[in-house]
């Protein structure tokens, strides 16, 4: 493993078995189905895809909030999937999570002081009298004051609650934060404030982020590399600027074509995908995207595409790119 790699995910699977009753076989939901990627120290790596593609399950499985079905998760070289609970708990001090819903993720019966004190107590950080000072400093960093210490979550706006959620994750000075749709429940007007706070904290504390979102405008603004997920699989990985300038996978092209344009002079042809996202209970054979792909070939119906790696590290899983010499390659670039 590269020494710059903080998180490594290899062939990770998370399947759920659902009982159907006495005489019927159980259903297997392939929420995450054999994905691999790595996150470098100090970068912001995005997982993007439509709702239900497995990106949130990936985040929870990495932290073992839900146990993986198969595969490897390494953090700083340590195998997370094999750790006994006591050591996993210690590791969680270094790997934190920020949740989507700032209304649900803060205990309504606890004051802000109690909410921020809890992780320090659980992980036995600092002497008792130093903890309060640490909390006050953290509140200042997130743009709030000591006067808020004894208030309850319902007394705050959505943006302020998410700031508190972020403070709770950062107060332990972790190396790595998984942020699962951290701004999607917020008004557009406060989204950029929370994103800028996350970027400032990244600089100040040297944080590495795994940023999970369905919102490509946010991803373009704040991430370094992106993995695109579709039905539990990763279909494309690239540096953010490469992905937005020259997306390769037909699914990525469609997602990017739907991002609202920022300048009236810009022109963009929108690719409208037909059909619903198939169910992960019974994903299509071959390339799982073939039922909605405007470029689908005969081979796509039965054969799972291999990964093609380009010189700049950009990877794509699509038959159109499996052999660069084929005329298919030229075909997709002409669209
Ligand atoms: Fe479309 Fe085939 Fe590529 Fe899948 S493998 S994205 S169906 S062209």
mmCIF file of C-alpha atoms and ligand atoms in Angstrom:
data_model
loop_
_atom_site.group_PDB
_atom_site.id
_atom_site.type_symbol
_atom_site.label_atom_id
_atom_site.label_comp_id
_atom_site.label_asym_id
_atom_site.label_seq_id
_atom_site.Cartn_x
_atom_site.Cartn_y
_atom_site.Cartn_z
ATOM 1 C CA UNK A 1 0.000 0.000 0.000
ATOM 2 C CA UNK A 2 1.191 3.521 -0.893
ATOM 3 C CA UNK A 3 2.358 5.366 2.270
ATOM 4 C CA UNK A 4 0.187 8.296 1.204
ATOM 5 C CA UNK A 5 -2.911 6.105 1.429
ATOM 6 C CA UNK A 6 -4.933 6.645 4.607
ATOM 7 C CA UNK A 7 -7.940 4.465 3.767
ATOM 8 C CA UNK A 8 -7.922 1.415 1.520
ATOM 9 C CA UNK A 9 -11.103 -0.416 0.507
ATOM 10 C CA UNK A 10 -10.686 -3.675 -1.395
ATOM 11 C CA UNK A 11 -13.430 -5.886 -2.828
ATOM 12 C CA UNK A 12 -15.844 -4.619 -0.183
ATOM 13 C CA UNK A 13 -19.308 -6.172 -0.143
ATOM 14 C CA UNK A 14 -22.320 -5.499 2.028
ATOM 15 C CA UNK A 15 -25.227 -7.808 1.287
ATOM 16 C CA UNK A 16 -28.419 -7.949 3.334
ATOM 17 C CA UNK A 17 -30.479 -11.091 3.589
ATOM 18 C CA UNK A 18 -34.227 -10.574 3.876
ATOM 19 C CA UNK A 19 -36.422 -13.450 5.028
ATOM 20 C CA UNK A 20 -39.468 -14.046 2.815
ATOM 21 C CA UNK A 21 -41.409 -16.525 4.950
ATOM 22 C CA UNK A 22 -41.251 -20.243 5.634
ATOM 23 C CA UNK A 23 -41.231 -21.724 2.168
ATOM 24 C CA UNK A 24 -39.545 -19.014 0.160
ATOM 25 C CA UNK A 25 -35.804 -18.498 -0.225
ATOM 26 C CA UNK A 26 -34.314 -15.414 1.411
ATOM 27 C CA UNK A 27 -33.781 -12.369 -0.774
ATOM 28 C CA UNK A 28 -30.234 -10.980 -1.035
ATOM 29 C CA UNK A 29 -29.904 -7.210 -1.382
ATOM 30 C CA UNK A 30 -26.488 -6.337 -2.817
ATOM 31 C CA UNK A 31 -26.218 -2.847 -1.335
ATOM 32 C CA UNK A 32 -22.439 -2.694 -1.881
ATOM 33 C CA UNK A 33 -21.127 -5.181 -4.381
ATOM 34 C CA UNK A 34 -17.377 -5.620 -4.666
ATOM 35 C CA UNK A 35 -15.969 -2.106 -4.636
ATOM 36 C CA UNK A 36 -12.341 -0.981 -4.314
ATOM 37 C CA UNK A 37 -10.850 2.481 -3.866
ATOM 38 C CA UNK A 38 -8.321 4.325 -1.745
ATOM 39 C CA UNK A 39 -8.284 7.726 -0.085
ATOM 40 C CA UNK A 40 -5.037 9.688 0.241
ATOM 41 C CA UNK A 41 -4.021 11.638 3.330
ATOM 42 C CA UNK A 42 -5.375 15.179 3.327
ATOM 43 C CA UNK A 43 -7.646 14.784 0.307
ATOM 44 C CA UNK A 44 -11.404 14.975 -0.063
ATOM 45 C CA UNK A 45 -12.641 11.911 -1.864
ATOM 46 C CA UNK A 46 -16.260 11.841 -3.011
ATOM 47 C CA UNK A 47 -18.708 9.002 -3.453
ATOM 48 C CA UNK A 48 -21.510 10.115 -5.728
ATOM 49 C CA UNK A 49 -24.605 8.470 -7.164
ATOM 50 C CA UNK A 50 -28.375 8.439 -7.042
ATOM 51 C CA UNK A 51 -30.236 7.569 -3.864
ATOM 52 C CA UNK A 52 -29.999 3.823 -3.122
ATOM 53 C CA UNK A 53 -26.710 3.280 -5.023
ATOM 54 C CA UNK A 54 -24.934 2.084 -1.856
ATOM 55 C CA UNK A 55 -22.817 5.147 -1.058
ATOM 56 C CA UNK A 56 -24.152 5.662 2.504
ATOM 57 C CA UNK A 57 -23.910 1.924 3.229
ATOM 58 C CA UNK A 58 -20.278 2.082 2.080
ATOM 59 C CA UNK A 59 -19.591 4.853 4.629
ATOM 60 C CA UNK A 60 -21.248 2.967 7.488
ATOM 61 C CA UNK A 61 -19.481 -0.280 6.555
ATOM 62 C CA UNK A 62 -16.057 1.413 6.566
ATOM 63 C CA UNK A 63 -16.673 2.494 10.180
ATOM 64 C CA UNK A 64 -18.215 -0.917 10.921
ATOM 65 C CA UNK A 65 -21.452 0.704 12.053
ATOM 66 C CA UNK A 66 -22.696 -2.192 9.948
ATOM 67 C CA UNK A 67 -20.488 -5.274 9.452
ATOM 68 C CA UNK A 68 -19.060 -5.970 5.975
ATOM 69 C CA UNK A 69 -20.115 -9.174 4.196
ATOM 70 C CA UNK A 70 -16.682 -9.532 2.574
ATOM 71 C CA UNK A 71 -13.616 -7.530 1.633
ATOM 72 C CA UNK A 72 -10.874 -5.504 3.287
ATOM 73 C CA UNK A 73 -10.861 -2.072 4.912
ATOM 74 C CA UNK A 74 -7.456 -0.727 5.904
ATOM 75 C CA UNK A 75 -6.937 2.463 7.871
ATOM 76 C CA UNK A 76 -3.342 3.618 8.215
ATOM 77 C CA UNK A 77 -2.344 0.048 7.320
ATOM 78 C CA UNK A 78 -4.521 -1.541 10.038
ATOM 79 C CA UNK A 79 -7.226 -4.012 8.996
ATOM 80 C CA UNK A 80 -10.443 -2.468 10.319
ATOM 81 C CA UNK A 81 -12.583 -5.473 9.349
ATOM 82 C CA UNK A 82 -10.598 -7.769 11.664
ATOM 83 C CA UNK A 83 -10.348 -5.546 14.743
ATOM 84 C CA UNK A 84 -11.890 -6.760 17.997
ATOM 85 C CA UNK A 85 -14.460 -4.346 19.408
ATOM 86 C CA UNK A 86 -12.163 -2.745 22.025
ATOM 87 C CA UNK A 87 -9.575 -1.784 19.422
ATOM 88 C CA UNK A 88 -12.262 -0.721 16.979
ATOM 89 C CA UNK A 89 -13.578 1.684 19.610
ATOM 90 C CA UNK A 90 -10.127 3.194 20.026
ATOM 91 C CA UNK A 91 -9.790 3.548 16.246
ATOM 92 C CA UNK A 92 -13.127 5.341 16.013
ATOM 93 C CA UNK A 93 -11.546 8.280 17.813
ATOM 94 C CA UNK A 94 -9.548 8.763 14.631
ATOM 95 C CA UNK A 95 -12.423 8.026 12.211
ATOM 96 C CA UNK A 96 -15.532 10.102 12.758
ATOM 97 C CA UNK A 97 -18.805 10.600 10.928
ATOM 98 C CA UNK A 98 -20.994 13.614 10.182
ATOM 99 C CA UNK A 99 -24.577 12.670 9.396
ATOM 100 C CA UNK A 100 -27.045 14.072 6.911
ATOM 101 C CA UNK A 101 -29.789 15.136 9.230
ATOM 102 C CA UNK A 102 -28.701 17.678 11.850
ATOM 103 C CA UNK A 103 -32.179 17.427 13.398
ATOM 104 C CA UNK A 104 -31.975 13.705 14.090
ATOM 105 C CA UNK A 105 -28.275 13.337 14.845
ATOM 106 C CA UNK A 106 -28.199 15.529 17.980
ATOM 107 C CA UNK A 107 -29.873 14.275 21.170
ATOM 108 C CA UNK A 108 -32.720 16.781 21.822
ATOM 109 C CA UNK A 109 -32.524 16.196 25.595
ATOM 110 C CA UNK A 110 -28.865 17.206 25.872
ATOM 111 C CA UNK A 111 -27.340 20.674 25.958
ATOM 112 C CA UNK A 112 -24.602 21.619 23.486
ATOM 113 C CA UNK A 113 -22.095 21.331 26.332
ATOM 114 C CA UNK A 114 -23.239 17.763 27.082
ATOM 115 C CA UNK A 115 -23.227 16.818 23.392
ATOM 116 C CA UNK A 116 -19.645 18.010 22.894
ATOM 117 C CA UNK A 117 -18.482 16.669 26.276
ATOM 118 C CA UNK A 118 -19.655 13.121 25.545
ATOM 119 C CA UNK A 119 -16.988 12.081 22.988
ATOM 120 C CA UNK A 120 -14.238 13.556 25.199
ATOM 121 C CA UNK A 121 -15.477 11.488 28.156
ATOM 122 C CA UNK A 122 -16.041 8.277 26.167
ATOM 123 C CA UNK A 123 -12.523 8.444 24.732
ATOM 124 C CA UNK A 124 -11.008 9.757 28.002
ATOM 125 C CA UNK A 125 -9.534 12.829 26.323
ATOM 126 C CA UNK A 126 -8.029 15.597 28.477
ATOM 127 C CA UNK A 127 -8.411 16.158 32.223
ATOM 128 C CA UNK A 128 -11.940 17.033 33.389
ATOM 129 C CA UNK A 129 -11.239 20.776 33.814
ATOM 130 C CA UNK A 130 -9.510 21.090 30.445
ATOM 131 C CA UNK A 131 -12.524 19.630 28.630
ATOM 132 C CA UNK A 132 -14.727 22.672 29.079
ATOM 133 C CA UNK A 133 -12.034 24.960 27.680
ATOM 134 C CA UNK A 134 -11.637 22.587 24.725
ATOM 135 C CA UNK A 135 -15.394 22.791 24.045
ATOM 136 C CA UNK A 136 -15.402 26.601 24.236
ATOM 137 C CA UNK A 137 -12.466 26.764 21.793
ATOM 138 C CA UNK A 138 -14.267 24.389 19.443
ATOM 139 C CA UNK A 139 -17.417 26.526 19.551
ATOM 140 C CA UNK A 140 -15.340 29.586 18.632
ATOM 141 C CA UNK A 141 -13.784 27.701 15.707
ATOM 142 C CA UNK A 142 -17.233 26.887 14.318
ATOM 143 C CA UNK A 143 -18.360 30.501 14.702
ATOM 144 C CA UNK A 144 -20.468 30.091 17.861
ATOM 145 C CA UNK A 145 -19.957 31.471 21.339
ATOM 146 C CA UNK A 146 -19.679 30.231 24.906
ATOM 147 C CA UNK A 147 -23.143 31.718 25.499
ATOM 148 C CA UNK A 148 -24.641 28.738 23.615
ATOM 149 C CA UNK A 149 -23.223 26.094 25.962
ATOM 150 C CA UNK A 150 -26.397 25.446 27.937
ATOM 151 C CA UNK A 151 -28.838 25.634 25.045
ATOM 152 C CA UNK A 152 -30.596 22.657 23.463
ATOM 153 C CA UNK A 153 -30.508 21.620 19.776
ATOM 154 C CA UNK A 154 -34.068 22.850 19.091
ATOM 155 C CA UNK A 155 -32.939 26.400 19.871
ATOM 156 C CA UNK A 156 -30.682 26.415 16.794
ATOM 157 C CA UNK A 157 -31.181 26.684 13.040
ATOM 158 C CA UNK A 158 -30.407 23.734 10.717
ATOM 159 C CA UNK A 159 -27.070 25.282 9.706
ATOM 160 C CA UNK A 160 -26.066 25.862 13.344
ATOM 161 C CA UNK A 161 -27.025 22.295 14.265
ATOM 162 C CA UNK A 162 -24.892 20.927 11.456
ATOM 163 C CA UNK A 163 -21.998 23.089 12.694
ATOM 164 C CA UNK A 164 -22.461 21.476 16.122
ATOM 165 C CA UNK A 165 -22.552 18.016 14.464
ATOM 166 C CA UNK A 166 -19.272 18.836 12.720
ATOM 167 C CA UNK A 167 -17.775 20.162 15.978
ATOM 168 C CA UNK A 168 -18.714 16.891 17.706
ATOM 169 C CA UNK A 169 -16.811 14.972 15.011
ATOM 170 C CA UNK A 170 -13.761 17.269 15.016
ATOM 171 C CA UNK A 171 -13.362 17.758 18.778
ATOM 172 C CA UNK A 172 -11.504 14.440 19.091
ATOM 173 C CA UNK A 173 -9.031 15.634 16.451
ATOM 174 C CA UNK A 174 -9.571 12.666 14.145
ATOM 175 C CA UNK A 175 -7.561 12.042 10.967
ATOM 176 C CA UNK A 176 -10.550 11.052 8.887
ATOM 177 C CA UNK A 177 -14.186 12.127 8.639
ATOM 178 C CA UNK A 178 -16.946 10.468 6.659
ATOM 179 C CA UNK A 179 -19.497 13.153 5.829
ATOM 180 C CA UNK A 180 -22.745 11.598 4.613
ATOM 181 C CA UNK A 181 -24.759 14.204 2.669
ATOM 182 C CA UNK A 182 -23.727 16.823 5.262
ATOM 183 C CA UNK A 183 -25.444 19.763 3.565
ATOM 184 C CA UNK A 184 -28.344 18.239 1.663
ATOM 185 C CA UNK A 185 -30.872 18.858 4.468
ATOM 186 C CA UNK A 186 -29.893 22.539 4.646
ATOM 187 C CA UNK A 187 -31.173 25.596 2.789
ATOM 188 C CA UNK A 188 -29.043 26.440 -0.236
ATOM 189 C CA UNK A 189 -28.154 29.762 1.408
ATOM 190 C CA UNK A 190 -26.435 28.038 4.357
ATOM 191 C CA UNK A 191 -24.943 25.114 2.438
ATOM 192 C CA UNK A 192 -21.908 27.104 1.303
ATOM 193 C CA UNK A 193 -21.236 28.368 4.858
ATOM 194 C CA UNK A 194 -21.114 24.790 6.154
ATOM 195 C CA UNK A 195 -18.951 23.663 3.210
ATOM 196 C CA UNK A 196 -16.530 26.528 3.818
ATOM 197 C CA UNK A 197 -16.378 25.604 7.500
ATOM 198 C CA UNK A 198 -15.490 22.016 6.533
ATOM 199 C CA UNK A 199 -12.762 23.274 4.169
ATOM 200 C CA UNK A 200 -11.328 25.577 6.874
ATOM 201 C CA UNK A 201 -11.311 22.730 9.413
ATOM 202 C CA UNK A 202 -9.589 20.482 6.876
ATOM 203 C CA UNK A 203 -6.766 23.012 6.544
ATOM 204 C CA UNK A 204 -6.518 23.696 10.260
ATOM 205 C CA UNK A 205 -6.526 20.064 11.433
ATOM 206 C CA UNK A 206 -5.112 18.272 8.354
ATOM 207 C CA UNK A 207 -8.313 16.262 7.936
ATOM 208 C CA UNK A 208 -9.050 13.696 5.243
ATOM 209 C CA UNK A 209 -12.678 13.523 4.097
ATOM 210 C CA UNK A 210 -14.816 10.870 2.491
ATOM 211 C CA UNK A 211 -17.625 13.044 1.200
ATOM 212 C CA UNK A 212 -20.853 11.248 0.283
ATOM 213 C CA UNK A 213 -23.331 13.187 -1.824
ATOM 214 C CA UNK A 214 -25.787 13.038 -4.686
ATOM 215 C CA UNK A 215 -25.182 16.727 -5.401
ATOM 216 C CA UNK A 216 -22.600 17.168 -8.158
ATOM 217 C CA UNK A 217 -22.427 20.963 -7.767
ATOM 218 C CA UNK A 218 -21.213 20.506 -4.178
ATOM 219 C CA UNK A 219 -18.820 17.726 -5.225
ATOM 220 C CA UNK A 220 -17.291 19.890 -7.960
ATOM 221 C CA UNK A 221 -16.740 22.705 -5.474
ATOM 222 C CA UNK A 222 -15.105 20.846 -2.615
ATOM 223 C CA UNK A 223 -13.564 17.492 -3.582
ATOM 224 C CA UNK A 224 -10.254 16.347 -5.085
ATOM 225 C CA UNK A 225 -11.288 12.980 -6.535
ATOM 226 C CA UNK A 226 -14.610 11.314 -7.209
ATOM 227 C CA UNK A 227 -15.896 7.739 -7.419
ATOM 228 C CA UNK A 228 -19.244 7.338 -9.177
ATOM 229 C CA UNK A 229 -21.471 4.531 -7.866
ATOM 230 C CA UNK A 230 -24.336 2.792 -9.608
ATOM 231 C CA UNK A 231 -26.302 -0.074 -8.050
ATOM 232 C CA UNK A 232 -23.673 -0.992 -5.480
ATOM 233 C CA UNK A 233 -20.684 -0.794 -7.840
ATOM 234 C CA UNK A 234 -18.107 1.869 -8.675
ATOM 235 C CA UNK A 235 -18.255 2.669 -12.394
ATOM 236 C CA UNK A 236 -15.757 5.531 -12.674
ATOM 237 C CA UNK A 237 -13.013 7.168 -10.569
ATOM 238 C CA UNK A 238 -11.168 10.352 -11.529
ATOM 239 C CA UNK A 239 -9.746 13.620 -10.304
ATOM 240 C CA UNK A 240 -12.689 15.984 -9.873
ATOM 241 C CA UNK A 241 -11.624 18.364 -12.649
ATOM 242 C CA UNK A 242 -11.031 15.469 -15.074
ATOM 243 C CA UNK A 243 -14.423 13.977 -14.281
ATOM 244 C CA UNK A 244 -16.275 17.235 -14.899
ATOM 245 C CA UNK A 245 -14.265 18.133 -18.005
ATOM 246 C CA UNK A 246 -14.265 14.721 -19.642
ATOM 247 C CA UNK A 247 -16.593 12.177 -18.025
ATOM 248 C CA UNK A 248 -16.228 8.754 -19.639
ATOM 249 C CA UNK A 249 -18.917 6.442 -18.298
ATOM 250 C CA UNK A 250 -22.344 7.037 -19.895
ATOM 251 C CA UNK A 251 -23.937 7.199 -16.429
ATOM 252 C CA UNK A 252 -21.481 9.889 -15.280
ATOM 253 C CA UNK A 253 -22.116 11.827 -18.490
ATOM 254 C CA UNK A 254 -25.838 11.795 -17.771
ATOM 255 C CA UNK A 255 -25.356 12.900 -14.133
ATOM 256 C CA UNK A 256 -23.059 15.772 -15.130
ATOM 257 C CA UNK A 257 -25.335 16.866 -17.939
ATOM 258 C CA UNK A 258 -28.085 17.378 -15.331
ATOM 259 C CA UNK A 259 -26.022 19.782 -13.158
ATOM 260 C CA UNK A 260 -27.516 23.282 -13.444
ATOM 261 C CA UNK A 261 -25.256 25.621 -15.420
ATOM 262 C CA UNK A 262 -23.660 28.462 -13.475
ATOM 263 C CA UNK A 263 -23.437 30.960 -16.338
ATOM 264 C CA UNK A 264 -26.233 31.905 -18.748
ATOM 265 C CA UNK A 265 -23.782 31.929 -21.703
ATOM 266 C CA UNK A 266 -22.910 28.259 -21.097
ATOM 267 C CA UNK A 267 -24.775 25.690 -23.102
ATOM 268 C CA UNK A 268 -25.198 22.068 -22.188
ATOM 269 C CA UNK A 269 -27.091 19.209 -23.803
ATOM 270 C CA UNK A 270 -28.917 17.341 -21.117
ATOM 271 C CA UNK A 271 -28.861 13.529 -21.343
ATOM 272 C CA UNK A 272 -32.140 12.266 -19.963
ATOM 273 C CA UNK A 273 -31.967 8.716 -18.652
ATOM 274 C CA UNK A 274 -35.050 6.657 -19.283
ATOM 275 C CA UNK A 275 -36.340 4.020 -16.880
ATOM 276 C CA UNK A 276 -36.069 3.749 -13.118
ATOM 277 C CA UNK A 277 -32.984 2.641 -11.209
ATOM 278 C CA UNK A 278 -33.300 -1.181 -11.075
ATOM 279 C CA UNK A 279 -33.578 -2.828 -7.664
ATOM 280 C CA UNK A 280 -30.371 -4.051 -5.979
ATOM 281 C CA UNK A 281 -32.405 -7.174 -5.099
ATOM 282 C CA UNK A 282 -32.352 -8.208 -8.727
ATOM 283 C CA UNK A 283 -29.771 -6.116 -10.576
ATOM 284 C CA UNK A 284 -29.552 -6.535 -14.370
ATOM 285 C CA UNK A 285 -26.990 -9.065 -15.613
ATOM 286 C CA UNK A 286 -23.836 -7.886 -17.376
ATOM 287 C CA UNK A 287 -23.377 -4.142 -16.985
ATOM 288 C CA UNK A 288 -26.021 -3.145 -14.403
ATOM 289 C CA UNK A 289 -26.537 0.132 -16.292
ATOM 290 C CA UNK A 290 -27.447 -1.511 -19.618
ATOM 291 C CA UNK A 291 -31.215 -1.121 -19.081
ATOM 292 C CA UNK A 292 -30.832 2.687 -19.101
ATOM 293 C CA UNK A 293 -27.695 3.215 -21.188
ATOM 294 C CA UNK A 294 -28.127 4.992 -24.546
ATOM 295 C CA UNK A 295 -24.918 3.320 -25.846
ATOM 296 C CA UNK A 296 -25.592 -0.277 -24.710
ATOM 297 C CA UNK A 297 -24.051 -2.996 -26.903
ATOM 298 C CA UNK A 298 -24.967 -6.676 -27.120
ATOM 299 C CA UNK A 299 -21.996 -7.605 -24.884
ATOM 300 C CA UNK A 300 -23.318 -5.269 -22.146
ATOM 301 C CA UNK A 301 -26.322 -7.513 -21.497
ATOM 302 C CA UNK A 302 -24.291 -10.498 -20.314
ATOM 303 C CA UNK A 303 -20.712 -9.481 -19.515
ATOM 304 C CA UNK A 304 -19.680 -7.356 -16.548
ATOM 305 C CA UNK A 305 -17.244 -4.710 -17.892
ATOM 306 C CA UNK A 306 -13.646 -4.830 -16.664
ATOM 307 C CA UNK A 307 -11.937 -1.722 -15.353
ATOM 308 C CA UNK A 308 -9.967 0.338 -17.894
ATOM 309 C CA UNK A 309 -7.199 2.533 -16.430
ATOM 310 C CA UNK A 310 -5.997 5.645 -18.269
ATOM 311 C CA UNK A 311 -2.590 7.320 -17.927
ATOM 312 C CA UNK A 312 -3.875 10.067 -15.628
ATOM 313 C CA UNK A 313 -5.275 7.461 -13.191
ATOM 314 C CA UNK A 314 -8.840 7.939 -14.465
ATOM 315 C CA UNK A 315 -10.638 4.559 -14.377
ATOM 316 C CA UNK A 316 -13.890 3.451 -15.976
ATOM 317 C CA UNK A 317 -15.867 0.205 -16.047
ATOM 318 C CA UNK A 318 -17.526 0.189 -19.452
ATOM 319 C CA UNK A 319 -17.239 -2.042 -22.520
ATOM 320 C CA UNK A 320 -16.873 1.037 -24.721
ATOM 321 C CA UNK A 321 -13.420 1.522 -23.233
ATOM 322 C CA UNK A 322 -12.254 -2.051 -22.793
ATOM 323 C CA UNK A 323 -10.373 -1.826 -26.058
ATOM 324 C CA UNK A 324 -9.314 1.680 -27.019
ATOM 325 C CA UNK A 325 -8.777 0.625 -30.618
ATOM 326 C CA UNK A 326 -12.387 -0.289 -31.093
ATOM 327 C CA UNK A 327 -14.596 2.049 -32.988
ATOM 328 C CA UNK A 328 -16.895 2.116 -29.937
ATOM 329 C CA UNK A 329 -14.358 4.339 -28.254
ATOM 330 C CA UNK A 330 -14.589 6.846 -31.069
ATOM 331 C CA UNK A 331 -18.375 6.564 -31.046
ATOM 332 C CA UNK A 332 -18.817 7.667 -27.451
ATOM 333 C CA UNK A 333 -16.414 10.569 -27.892
ATOM 334 C CA UNK A 334 -18.387 11.866 -30.809
ATOM 335 C CA UNK A 335 -21.449 12.343 -28.539
HETATM 336 FE FE1 LIG B 1 -23.453 1.359 -21.407
HETATM 337 FE FE2 LIG B 1 -22.409 -0.989 -22.046
HETATM 338 FE FE3 LIG B 1 -20.863 0.897 -21.017
HETATM 339 FE FE4 LIG B 1 -22.655 -0.354 -19.506
HETATM 340 S S1 LIG B 1 -20.879 -1.262 -20.457
HETATM 341 S S2 LIG B 1 -22.267 1.798 -19.564
HETATM 342 S S3 LIG B 1 -24.335 -0.624 -20.949
HETATM 343 S S4 LIG B 1 -21.948 0.975 -22.978
#
